[in-house]
XYZ file of C-alpha atoms in Angstrom:
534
model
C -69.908 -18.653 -35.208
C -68.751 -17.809 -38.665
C -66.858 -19.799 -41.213
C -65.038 -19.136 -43.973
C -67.206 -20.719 -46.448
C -70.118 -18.194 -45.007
C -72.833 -16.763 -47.586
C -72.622 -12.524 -47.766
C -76.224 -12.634 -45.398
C -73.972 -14.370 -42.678
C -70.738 -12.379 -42.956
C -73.459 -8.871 -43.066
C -75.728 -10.328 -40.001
C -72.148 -11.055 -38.070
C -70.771 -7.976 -39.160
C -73.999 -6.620 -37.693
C -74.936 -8.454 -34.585
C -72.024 -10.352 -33.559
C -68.906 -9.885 -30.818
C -65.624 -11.111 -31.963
C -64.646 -13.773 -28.840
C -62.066 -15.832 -30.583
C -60.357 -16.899 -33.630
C -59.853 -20.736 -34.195
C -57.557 -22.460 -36.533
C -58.731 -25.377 -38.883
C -59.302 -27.955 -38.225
C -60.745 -27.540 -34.975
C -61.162 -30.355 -32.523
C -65.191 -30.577 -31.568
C -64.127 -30.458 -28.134
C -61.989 -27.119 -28.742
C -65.660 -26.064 -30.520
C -68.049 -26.817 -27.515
C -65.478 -25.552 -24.875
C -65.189 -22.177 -26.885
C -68.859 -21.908 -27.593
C -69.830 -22.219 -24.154
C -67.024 -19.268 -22.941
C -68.446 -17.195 -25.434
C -71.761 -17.867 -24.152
C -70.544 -17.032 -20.623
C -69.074 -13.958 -21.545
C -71.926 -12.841 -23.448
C -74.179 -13.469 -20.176
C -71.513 -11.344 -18.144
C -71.324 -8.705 -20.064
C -75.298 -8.434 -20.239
C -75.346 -8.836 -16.693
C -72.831 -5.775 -15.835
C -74.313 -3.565 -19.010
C -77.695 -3.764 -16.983
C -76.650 -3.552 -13.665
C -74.770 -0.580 -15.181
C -78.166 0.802 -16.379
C -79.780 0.698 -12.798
C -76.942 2.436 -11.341
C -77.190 5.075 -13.640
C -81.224 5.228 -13.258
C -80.653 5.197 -9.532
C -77.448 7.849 -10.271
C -80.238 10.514 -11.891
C -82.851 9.703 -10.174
C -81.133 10.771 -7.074
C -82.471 13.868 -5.353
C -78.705 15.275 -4.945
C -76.114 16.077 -7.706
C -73.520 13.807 -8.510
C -70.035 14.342 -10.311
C -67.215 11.838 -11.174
C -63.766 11.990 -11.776
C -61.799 9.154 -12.973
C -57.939 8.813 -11.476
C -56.838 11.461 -13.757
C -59.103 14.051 -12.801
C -60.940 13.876 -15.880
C -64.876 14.930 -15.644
C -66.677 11.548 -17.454
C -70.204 11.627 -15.642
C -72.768 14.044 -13.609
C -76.540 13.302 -13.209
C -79.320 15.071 -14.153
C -79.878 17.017 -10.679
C -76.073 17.984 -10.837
C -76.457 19.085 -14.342
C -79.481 21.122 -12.857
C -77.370 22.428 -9.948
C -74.386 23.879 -11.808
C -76.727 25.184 -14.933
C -74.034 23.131 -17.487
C -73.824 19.769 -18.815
C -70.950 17.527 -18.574
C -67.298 18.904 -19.869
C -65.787 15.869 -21.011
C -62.135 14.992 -19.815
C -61.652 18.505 -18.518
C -59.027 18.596 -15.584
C -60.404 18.866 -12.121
C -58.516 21.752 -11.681
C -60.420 23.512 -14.192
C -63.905 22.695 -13.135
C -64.490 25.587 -10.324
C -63.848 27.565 -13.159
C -66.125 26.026 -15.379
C -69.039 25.625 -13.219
C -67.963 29.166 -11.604
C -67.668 27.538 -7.859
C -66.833 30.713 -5.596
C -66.230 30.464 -1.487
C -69.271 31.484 -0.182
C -69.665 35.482 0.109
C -66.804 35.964 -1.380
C -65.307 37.169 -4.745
C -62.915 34.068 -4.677
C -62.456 30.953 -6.604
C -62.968 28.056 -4.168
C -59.237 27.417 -3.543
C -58.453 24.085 -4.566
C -56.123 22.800 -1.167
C -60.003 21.997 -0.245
C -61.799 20.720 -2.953
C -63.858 18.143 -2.706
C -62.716 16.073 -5.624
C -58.984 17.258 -5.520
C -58.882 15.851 -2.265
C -60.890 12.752 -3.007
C -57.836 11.577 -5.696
C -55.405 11.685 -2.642
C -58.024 9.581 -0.707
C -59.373 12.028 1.510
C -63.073 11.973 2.204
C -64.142 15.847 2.605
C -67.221 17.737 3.557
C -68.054 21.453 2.892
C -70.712 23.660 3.303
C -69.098 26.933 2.260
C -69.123 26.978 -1.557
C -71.047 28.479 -3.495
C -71.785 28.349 -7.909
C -72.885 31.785 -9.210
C -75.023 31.829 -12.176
C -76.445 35.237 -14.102
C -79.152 35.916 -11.508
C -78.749 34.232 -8.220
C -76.372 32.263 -6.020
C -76.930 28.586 -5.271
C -74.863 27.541 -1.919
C -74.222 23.715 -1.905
C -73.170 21.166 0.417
C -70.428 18.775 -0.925
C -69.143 15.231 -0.061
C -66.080 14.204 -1.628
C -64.663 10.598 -1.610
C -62.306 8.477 -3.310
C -63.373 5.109 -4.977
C -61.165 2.141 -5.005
C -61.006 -0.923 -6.607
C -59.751 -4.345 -4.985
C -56.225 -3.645 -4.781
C -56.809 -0.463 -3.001
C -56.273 1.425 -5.823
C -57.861 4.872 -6.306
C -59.899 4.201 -9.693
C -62.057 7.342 -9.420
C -63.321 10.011 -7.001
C -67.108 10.989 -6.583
C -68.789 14.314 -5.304
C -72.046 14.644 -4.197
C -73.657 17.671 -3.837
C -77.149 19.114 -2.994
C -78.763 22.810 -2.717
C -79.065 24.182 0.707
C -80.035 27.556 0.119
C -82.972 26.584 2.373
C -80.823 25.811 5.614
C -78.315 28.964 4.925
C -81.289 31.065 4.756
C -82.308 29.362 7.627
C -79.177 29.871 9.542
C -79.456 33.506 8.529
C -82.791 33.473 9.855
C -81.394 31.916 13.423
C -78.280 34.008 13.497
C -80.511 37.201 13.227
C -83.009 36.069 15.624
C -79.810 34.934 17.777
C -78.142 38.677 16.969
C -81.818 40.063 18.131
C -81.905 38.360 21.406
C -77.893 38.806 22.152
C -78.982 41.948 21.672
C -82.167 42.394 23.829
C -80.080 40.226 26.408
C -77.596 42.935 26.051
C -79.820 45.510 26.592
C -81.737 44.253 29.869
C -78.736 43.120 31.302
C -77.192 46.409 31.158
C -80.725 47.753 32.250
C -80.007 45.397 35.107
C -76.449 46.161 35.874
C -77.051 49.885 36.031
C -80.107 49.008 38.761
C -77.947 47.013 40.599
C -74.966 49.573 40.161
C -78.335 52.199 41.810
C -78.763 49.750 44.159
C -74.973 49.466 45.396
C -74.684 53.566 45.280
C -77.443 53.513 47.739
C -76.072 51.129 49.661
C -72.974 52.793 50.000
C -74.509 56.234 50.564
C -76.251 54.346 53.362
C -72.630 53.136 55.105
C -71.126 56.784 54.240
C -74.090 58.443 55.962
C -73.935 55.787 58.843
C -70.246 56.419 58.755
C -70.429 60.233 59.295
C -73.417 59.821 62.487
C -70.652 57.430 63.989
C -68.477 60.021 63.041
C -70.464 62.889 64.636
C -70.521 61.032 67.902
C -66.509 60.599 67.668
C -65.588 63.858 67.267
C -65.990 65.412 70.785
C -64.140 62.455 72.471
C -61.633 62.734 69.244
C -61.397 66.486 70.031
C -60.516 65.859 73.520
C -57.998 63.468 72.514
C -55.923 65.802 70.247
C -55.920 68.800 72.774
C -54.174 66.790 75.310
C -50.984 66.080 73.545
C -51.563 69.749 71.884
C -51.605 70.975 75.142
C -47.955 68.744 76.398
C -46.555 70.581 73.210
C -46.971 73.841 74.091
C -46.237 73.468 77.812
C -42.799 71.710 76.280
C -42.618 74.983 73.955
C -42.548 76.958 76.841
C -39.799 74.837 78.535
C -37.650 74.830 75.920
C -38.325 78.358 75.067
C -37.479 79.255 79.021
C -34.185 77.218 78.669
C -33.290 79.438 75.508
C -33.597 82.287 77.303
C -32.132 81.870 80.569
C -29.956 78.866 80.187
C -28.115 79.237 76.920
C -26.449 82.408 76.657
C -24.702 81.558 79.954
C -23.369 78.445 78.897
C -19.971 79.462 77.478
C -19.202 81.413 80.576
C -20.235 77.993 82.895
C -17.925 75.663 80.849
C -15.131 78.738 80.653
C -15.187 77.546 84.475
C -15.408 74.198 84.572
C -12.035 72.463 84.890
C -11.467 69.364 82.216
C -12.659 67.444 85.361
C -15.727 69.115 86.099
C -16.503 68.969 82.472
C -16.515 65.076 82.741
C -18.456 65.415 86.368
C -21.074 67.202 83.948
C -21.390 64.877 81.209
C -21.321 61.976 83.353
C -24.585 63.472 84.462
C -25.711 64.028 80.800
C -25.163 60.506 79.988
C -27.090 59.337 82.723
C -30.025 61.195 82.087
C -30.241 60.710 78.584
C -30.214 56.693 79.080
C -32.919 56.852 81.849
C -36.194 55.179 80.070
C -38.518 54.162 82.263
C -39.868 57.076 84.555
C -40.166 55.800 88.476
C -43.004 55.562 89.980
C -44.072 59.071 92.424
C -43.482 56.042 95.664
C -40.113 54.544 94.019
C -39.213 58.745 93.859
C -39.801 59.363 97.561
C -37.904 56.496 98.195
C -35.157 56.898 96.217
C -35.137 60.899 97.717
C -35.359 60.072 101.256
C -31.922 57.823 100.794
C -30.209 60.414 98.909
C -31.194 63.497 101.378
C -29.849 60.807 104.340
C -26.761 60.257 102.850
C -25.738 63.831 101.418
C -26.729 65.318 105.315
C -23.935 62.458 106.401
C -22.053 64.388 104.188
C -22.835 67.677 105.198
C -23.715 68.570 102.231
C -25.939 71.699 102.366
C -29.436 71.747 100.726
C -29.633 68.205 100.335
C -32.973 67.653 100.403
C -33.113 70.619 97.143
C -29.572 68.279 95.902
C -31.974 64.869 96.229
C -34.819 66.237 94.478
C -32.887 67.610 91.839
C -30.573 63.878 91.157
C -33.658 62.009 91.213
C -35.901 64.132 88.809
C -32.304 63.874 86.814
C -32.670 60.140 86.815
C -29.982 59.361 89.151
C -30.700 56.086 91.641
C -27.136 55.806 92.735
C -25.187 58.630 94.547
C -22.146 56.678 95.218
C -20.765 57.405 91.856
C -21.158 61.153 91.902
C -19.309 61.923 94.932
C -16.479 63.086 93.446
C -18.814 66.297 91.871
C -19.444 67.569 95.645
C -16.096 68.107 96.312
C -15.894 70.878 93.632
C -16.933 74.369 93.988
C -18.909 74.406 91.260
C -20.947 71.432 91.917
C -23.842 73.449 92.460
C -23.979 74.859 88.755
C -23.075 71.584 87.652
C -26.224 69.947 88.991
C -28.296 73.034 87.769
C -27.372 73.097 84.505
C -27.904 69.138 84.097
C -31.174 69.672 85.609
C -31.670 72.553 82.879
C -30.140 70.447 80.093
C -32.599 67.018 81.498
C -35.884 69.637 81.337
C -34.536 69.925 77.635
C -34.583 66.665 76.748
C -37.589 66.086 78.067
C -39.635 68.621 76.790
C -38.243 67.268 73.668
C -39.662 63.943 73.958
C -42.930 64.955 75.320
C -43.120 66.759 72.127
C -42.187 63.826 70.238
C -44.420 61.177 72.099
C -47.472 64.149 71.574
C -46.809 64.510 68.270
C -46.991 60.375 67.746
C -49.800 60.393 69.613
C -51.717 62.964 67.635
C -50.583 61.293 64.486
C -51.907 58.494 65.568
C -55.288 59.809 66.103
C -55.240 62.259 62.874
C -54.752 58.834 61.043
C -56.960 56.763 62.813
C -59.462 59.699 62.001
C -58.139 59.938 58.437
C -58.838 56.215 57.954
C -61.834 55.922 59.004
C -63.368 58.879 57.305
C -61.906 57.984 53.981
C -63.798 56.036 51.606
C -62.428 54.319 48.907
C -64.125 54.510 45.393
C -62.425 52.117 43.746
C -64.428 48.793 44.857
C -61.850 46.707 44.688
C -60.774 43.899 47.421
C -57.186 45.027 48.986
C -54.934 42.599 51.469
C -55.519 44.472 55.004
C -55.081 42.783 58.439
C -57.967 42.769 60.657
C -56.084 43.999 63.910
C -54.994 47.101 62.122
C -58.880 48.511 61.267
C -59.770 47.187 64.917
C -57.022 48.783 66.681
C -58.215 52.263 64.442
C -61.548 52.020 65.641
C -60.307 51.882 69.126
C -57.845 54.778 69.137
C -61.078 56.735 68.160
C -62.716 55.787 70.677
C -59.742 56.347 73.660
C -61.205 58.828 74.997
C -64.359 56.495 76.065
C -62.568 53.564 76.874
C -60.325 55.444 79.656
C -63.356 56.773 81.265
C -64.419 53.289 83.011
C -63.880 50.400 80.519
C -61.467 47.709 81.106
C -60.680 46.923 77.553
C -59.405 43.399 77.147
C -57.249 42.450 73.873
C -56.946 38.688 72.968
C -55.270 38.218 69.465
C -53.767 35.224 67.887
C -51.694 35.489 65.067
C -53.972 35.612 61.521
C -52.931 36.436 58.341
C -54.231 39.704 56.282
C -57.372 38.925 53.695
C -58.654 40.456 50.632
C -61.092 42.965 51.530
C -62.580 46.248 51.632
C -60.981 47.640 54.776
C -63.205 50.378 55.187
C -66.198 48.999 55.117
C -65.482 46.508 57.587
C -64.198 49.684 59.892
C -68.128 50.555 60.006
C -68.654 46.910 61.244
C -65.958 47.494 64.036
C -67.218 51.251 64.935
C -70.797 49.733 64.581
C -70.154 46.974 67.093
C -67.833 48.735 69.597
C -69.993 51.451 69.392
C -72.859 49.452 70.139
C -71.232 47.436 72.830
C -69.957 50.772 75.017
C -73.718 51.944 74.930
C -74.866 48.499 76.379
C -72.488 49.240 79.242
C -73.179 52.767 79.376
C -69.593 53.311 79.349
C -68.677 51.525 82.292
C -67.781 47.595 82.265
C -65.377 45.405 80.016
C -64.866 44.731 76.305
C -63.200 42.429 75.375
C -62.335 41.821 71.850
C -60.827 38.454 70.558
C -59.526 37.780 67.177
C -58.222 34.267 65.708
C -58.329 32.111 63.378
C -60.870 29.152 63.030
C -60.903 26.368 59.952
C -60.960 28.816 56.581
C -61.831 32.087 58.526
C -60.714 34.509 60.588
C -63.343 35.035 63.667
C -63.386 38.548 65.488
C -65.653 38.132 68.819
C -66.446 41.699 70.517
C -67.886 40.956 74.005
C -69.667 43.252 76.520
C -70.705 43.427 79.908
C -74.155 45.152 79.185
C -77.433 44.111 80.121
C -77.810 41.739 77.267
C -80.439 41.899 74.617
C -83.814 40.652 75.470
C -84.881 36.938 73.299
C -88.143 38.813 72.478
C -85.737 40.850 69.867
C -82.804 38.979 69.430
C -84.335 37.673 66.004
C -85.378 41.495 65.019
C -82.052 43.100 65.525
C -80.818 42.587 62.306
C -83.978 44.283 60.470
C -83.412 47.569 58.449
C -85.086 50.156 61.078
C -85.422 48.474 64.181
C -83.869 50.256 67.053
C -84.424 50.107 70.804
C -82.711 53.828 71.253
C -84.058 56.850 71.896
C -85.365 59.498 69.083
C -82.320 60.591 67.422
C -79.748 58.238 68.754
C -80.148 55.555 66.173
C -81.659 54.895 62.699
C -81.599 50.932 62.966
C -79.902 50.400 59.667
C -76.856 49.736 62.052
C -76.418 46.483 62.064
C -78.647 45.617 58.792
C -75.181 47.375 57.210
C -73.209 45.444 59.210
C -74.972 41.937 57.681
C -74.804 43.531 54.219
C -70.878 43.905 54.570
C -70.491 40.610 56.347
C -72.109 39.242 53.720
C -70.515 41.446 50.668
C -67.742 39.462 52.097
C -69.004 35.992 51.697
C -69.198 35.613 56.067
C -71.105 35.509 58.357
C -72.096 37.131 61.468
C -73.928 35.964 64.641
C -74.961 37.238 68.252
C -74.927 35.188 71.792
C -76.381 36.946 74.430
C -77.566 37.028 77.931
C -77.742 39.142 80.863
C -74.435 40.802 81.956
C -72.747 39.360 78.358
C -73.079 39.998 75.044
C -71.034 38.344 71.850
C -71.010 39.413 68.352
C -69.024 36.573 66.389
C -68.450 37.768 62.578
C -66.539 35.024 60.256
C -64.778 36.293 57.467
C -63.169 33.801 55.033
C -59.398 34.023 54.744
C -58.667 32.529 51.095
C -62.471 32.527 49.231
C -62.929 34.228 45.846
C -65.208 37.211 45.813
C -68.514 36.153 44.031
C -69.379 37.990 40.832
C-alpha cells in the first residue's frame, strides 16, 4: 500500500514490485482498508495460482512428444511447442492469418505439387467448430518431405464460445513408409495371386477342353452307330419322292395335254359332275383302312351291278381309291356318256394330289431327321446356359433312333407339362443318346422303353425305363466309374455314363439308377430355376 506522504525508496520499490489493485480516497474508513487489503491479497494469490498452472501447461505443452499449434478466434498464430517448431523447421509467426500458414510452413497435399487446400484444414475448420483429422499432408523442407498426421479442434470457453482452435500434429513418415511397405507386399501378392490363379484357370480351362473333347468323341461313336439306322431312315421317304416324281411325271405326260380336249366335251354339267369329284377327294384326310376299303368296294360294286352299270367292280375300285364312301350322290354322273372319262381323269387328277403330298409328308419327314441329325452333331462353343425344353432334345434323340425303335420296341411316352431351363442343350442330348442308347442294348432291341418326364419340387425329373435284364448289384456301384464297361471289345469305352454324371452334375443335378431283373430306371434331376455355380 502506498501513501502519499511515501519516502522516494517506497514510491521506487512500488514502482518496482508492486500491482496497482485500487485507488482509495482520503480519508479511508479502516474497514474500507482491511476489506481492500484482503481482495488485493486474493487477487494476488489468483493470479499466482493461474500464472503457474499456466507454466505446467506450457511444460506439459513442449514436453509433448507431438507438435502443437494455436490459433486464437481470429486465426492469429500466438503459440507452437518445441516439437512443432521441430516439425515445420520455423518458429512461431506471430499474428499471421491462418490462411497464410500452409504457406508459411510450406504444407503441400501429400504427393502432390499443391497447397493443402484450405476447405480442409485442420485449424480453418477448427474456428467453425469442426473437429478434423488428416493424414494426407505433407510440409516440404530443402531436402526431404515430412508427412504428418493432424487433429484439429475448436476450444471453447463457458458460454460456448469459440475462444481458440488447437492442432496437433505428429511425424508419421514411419507408418507411410510402412503402408508403402504393405501396399507393395499387398501389390506383390495381388500379383502372385494373379498369376497362379490364371495358372489355375488356364488348367482348369485344359481340363474342361478335355472334357469336352471326351463328350465330342463320345458324341461321334454314338454317332457312328446312328448313321446306318439314320441312313435307312432318309432313303425311305427319298425313295416315296421319286416314286411320286414318277407319278406326277406320268400324269404330265399322258394326262395333261389331253385335258383341253376332255373339258371341250364336258357339258357345264359334267364339268360340275367333275369337280364335285375334285372336291371330294381333295377333303378326304384320313386314308381307310385296306378292311374298311373292301368293305366300302363290295357295297359300291353291289349297287352299281343293280344299276347295270358296266365294269363296276373297275367303277368301285376306282371311287373308293378316289375317296368316295357314298355313291348315292354321284348318280347323276352315270347317266352321262362321258362318265367314264370323268371318273378317269379324277382318278388321274387324285394320283396328283397325292403324289404331291407324299412328297410333302417325305420331305417333312426327312427334315425332320436332317435336323434331328444336325442337332445332335452340332456343338456349341460358346459355353453359355440357353432356355431349351427337355422334350424337344428327347424327342431328337428318338427320331435318330426310329429306325431301332420300329424294329420291336414298344416305346412308351409319359410327359407332363414342364417348363424350359437354362442349359446346355447339347450336352444333355449325349445324356439322352447315352441312356436310350444304353437302354435298347439291355433289351437287345426288343422290349419297352418307356420314358417319363415331369416335374418334381424345384426340378424337372426325366426317368428312361427298360425291359432288359437289369444290371447285376455286384456292379451297380461301379457303373458310374471312368472305364468300366461290361461290353464287348470295341463296343464301349466306359466313359459313357462317367460323362453322363459330369453333365448331370455341370448342371447342378443329379442322377440315379433303380434296377432289377426285367426293369431298369435311370432318374436324372435337373433343377428348373438354380443359378449356375461359378
Amino acid at each position: 500500500m502506498l501513501t502519499g506522504q511515501a519516502d522516494l525508496d517506497a514510491i521506487g520499490n512500488a514502482i518496482k514490485y508492486a500491482k496497482l489493485y485500487r485507488y482509495m480516497a482520503k480519508p479511508w474508513q479502516s474497514e474500507d482498508l482491511r476489506l481492500t487489503v484482503k481482495e488485493a491479497l486474493n487477487s494476488y494469490y489468483q493470479e499466482k495460482e493461474i500464472a503457474e498452472q499456466n507454466a505446467k501447461l506450457q511444460q506439459i505443452l513442449e514436453a509433448m512428444p507431438v507438435g502443437v499449434f494455436v490459433a486464437d478466434k481470429d486465426g492469429k498464430s500466438f503459440y507452437v511447442n518445441s516439437r512443432g517448431k521441430e516439425l515445420l523447421n520455423k518458429g512461431l509467426v506471430p499474428n499471421e492469418n491462418a490462411e497464410e500458414v500452409r504457406h508459411i510452413y510450406q504444407a503441400y497435399l501429400a504427393d502432390s505439387e499443391e497447397i493443402y487446400p484450405s476447405d480442409r484444414d485442420p485449424i480453418l475448420n477448427a474456428l467453425k467448430g469442426k473437429s478434423v483429422n488428416i493424414d494426407d499432408v505433407e510440409i516440404r523442407l530443402q531436402d526431404k518431405k515430412i508427412p504428418l498426421e493432424v487433429w484439429g479442434m475448436p476450444i471453447y470457453d463457458v458460454r460456448e464460445n469459440i475462444v481458440c482452435a488447437i492442432a496437433a500434429f505428429q511425424d508419421i513418415t514411419e507408418r507411410k513408409q510402412a503402408e508403402k511397405l504393405l501396399a507393395d507386399y499387398n501389390r506383390n501378392l495381388e500379383k502372385q495371386v494373379a498369376e497362379r490363379t490364371e495358372e489355375l484357370s488356364q488348367a482348369l480351362e485344359r481340363l474342361k477342353a478335355t472334357q469336352e473333347e471326351l463328350i465330342q468323341a463320345e458324341k461321334m461313336v454314338a454317332l457312328g452307330q446312328l448313321i446306318a439306322g439314320v441312313a435307312h431312315e432318309i432313303n425311305n421317304p427319298l425313295g416315296a419322292i421319286r416314286s411320286s416324281i414318277e407319278n406326277i411325271a406320268d400324269f404330265l405326260d399322258n394326262t395333261l395335254e389331253n385335258l383341253p380336249h376332255f373339258f371341250q366335251q364336258l357339258s357345264p354339267e359334267d364339268r360340275g359332275f367333275f369337280f364335285n369329284l375334285l372336291q371330294k377327294s381333295a377333303k378326304q384326310k384320313i386314308r381307310l383302312s385296306s378292311k374298311e376299303q373292301r368293305k366300302i368296294k363290295r357295297k359300291m360294286r353291289r349297287q352299281l351291278e343293280s344299276k347295270n352299270i358296266e365294269n363296276a367292280d373297275t367303277i368301285a375300285d376306282t371311287l373308293v381309291d378316289i375317296g368316295v364312301e357314298d355313291i348315292e350322290p354321284l348318280w347323276p354322273i352315270f347317266e352321262t356318256p362321258n362318265s367314264s372319262k370323268i371318273l378317269e381323269n379324277a382318278y388321274q387328277f387324285f394320283t396328283l394330289h397325292q403324289s404331291t403330298n407324299t412328297i410333302s409328308n417325305a420331305v417333312d419327314r426327312a427334315a425332320k431327321i436332317v435336323f434331328a441329325l444336325k442337332n445332335y452333331a452340332r456343338y456349341d462353343t460358346q459355353g453359355e446356359k440357353v432356355e431349351a425344353n427337355l422334350i424337344d432334345g428327347i424327342e431328337t434323340i428318338l427320331t435318330l433312333y426310329h429306325n431301332s425303335l420300329k424294329r420291336g420296341v414298344e416305346l412308351v411316352r409319359n410327359y407332363e407339362d414342364i417348363p424350359s431351363i437354362l442349359c446346355y442343350p447339347d450336352e444333355l442330348n449325349q445324356v439322352w443318346t447315352n441312356l436310350i442308347h444304353n437302354a435298347l442294348q439291355a433289351m437287345e432291341n426288343k422290349g419297352t422303353l418307356i420314358i417319363d418326364l415331369k416335374p418334381k419340387d424345384k426340378n424337372i425329373q426325366v426317368s428312361i425305363t427298360d425291359s432288359g435284364k437289369g444290371i447285376p448289384p455286384e456292379i451297380m456301384q461301379k457303373i458310374f466309374q471312368p472305364f468300366f464297361t461290361t461290353k464287348p471289345p470295341g463296343e464301349g469305352s466306359g466313359l459313357g455314363l462317367d460323362i453322363v454324371r459330369k453333365i448331370i452334375e455341370k448342371h447342378q443335378g443329379n442322377i440315379e439308377v433303380e434296377s432289377k431283373p426285367g426293369k431298369t430306371t435311370f432318374i436324372v434331376s435337373l433343377p428348373i430355376n438354380r443359378e449356375p455355380i461359378i
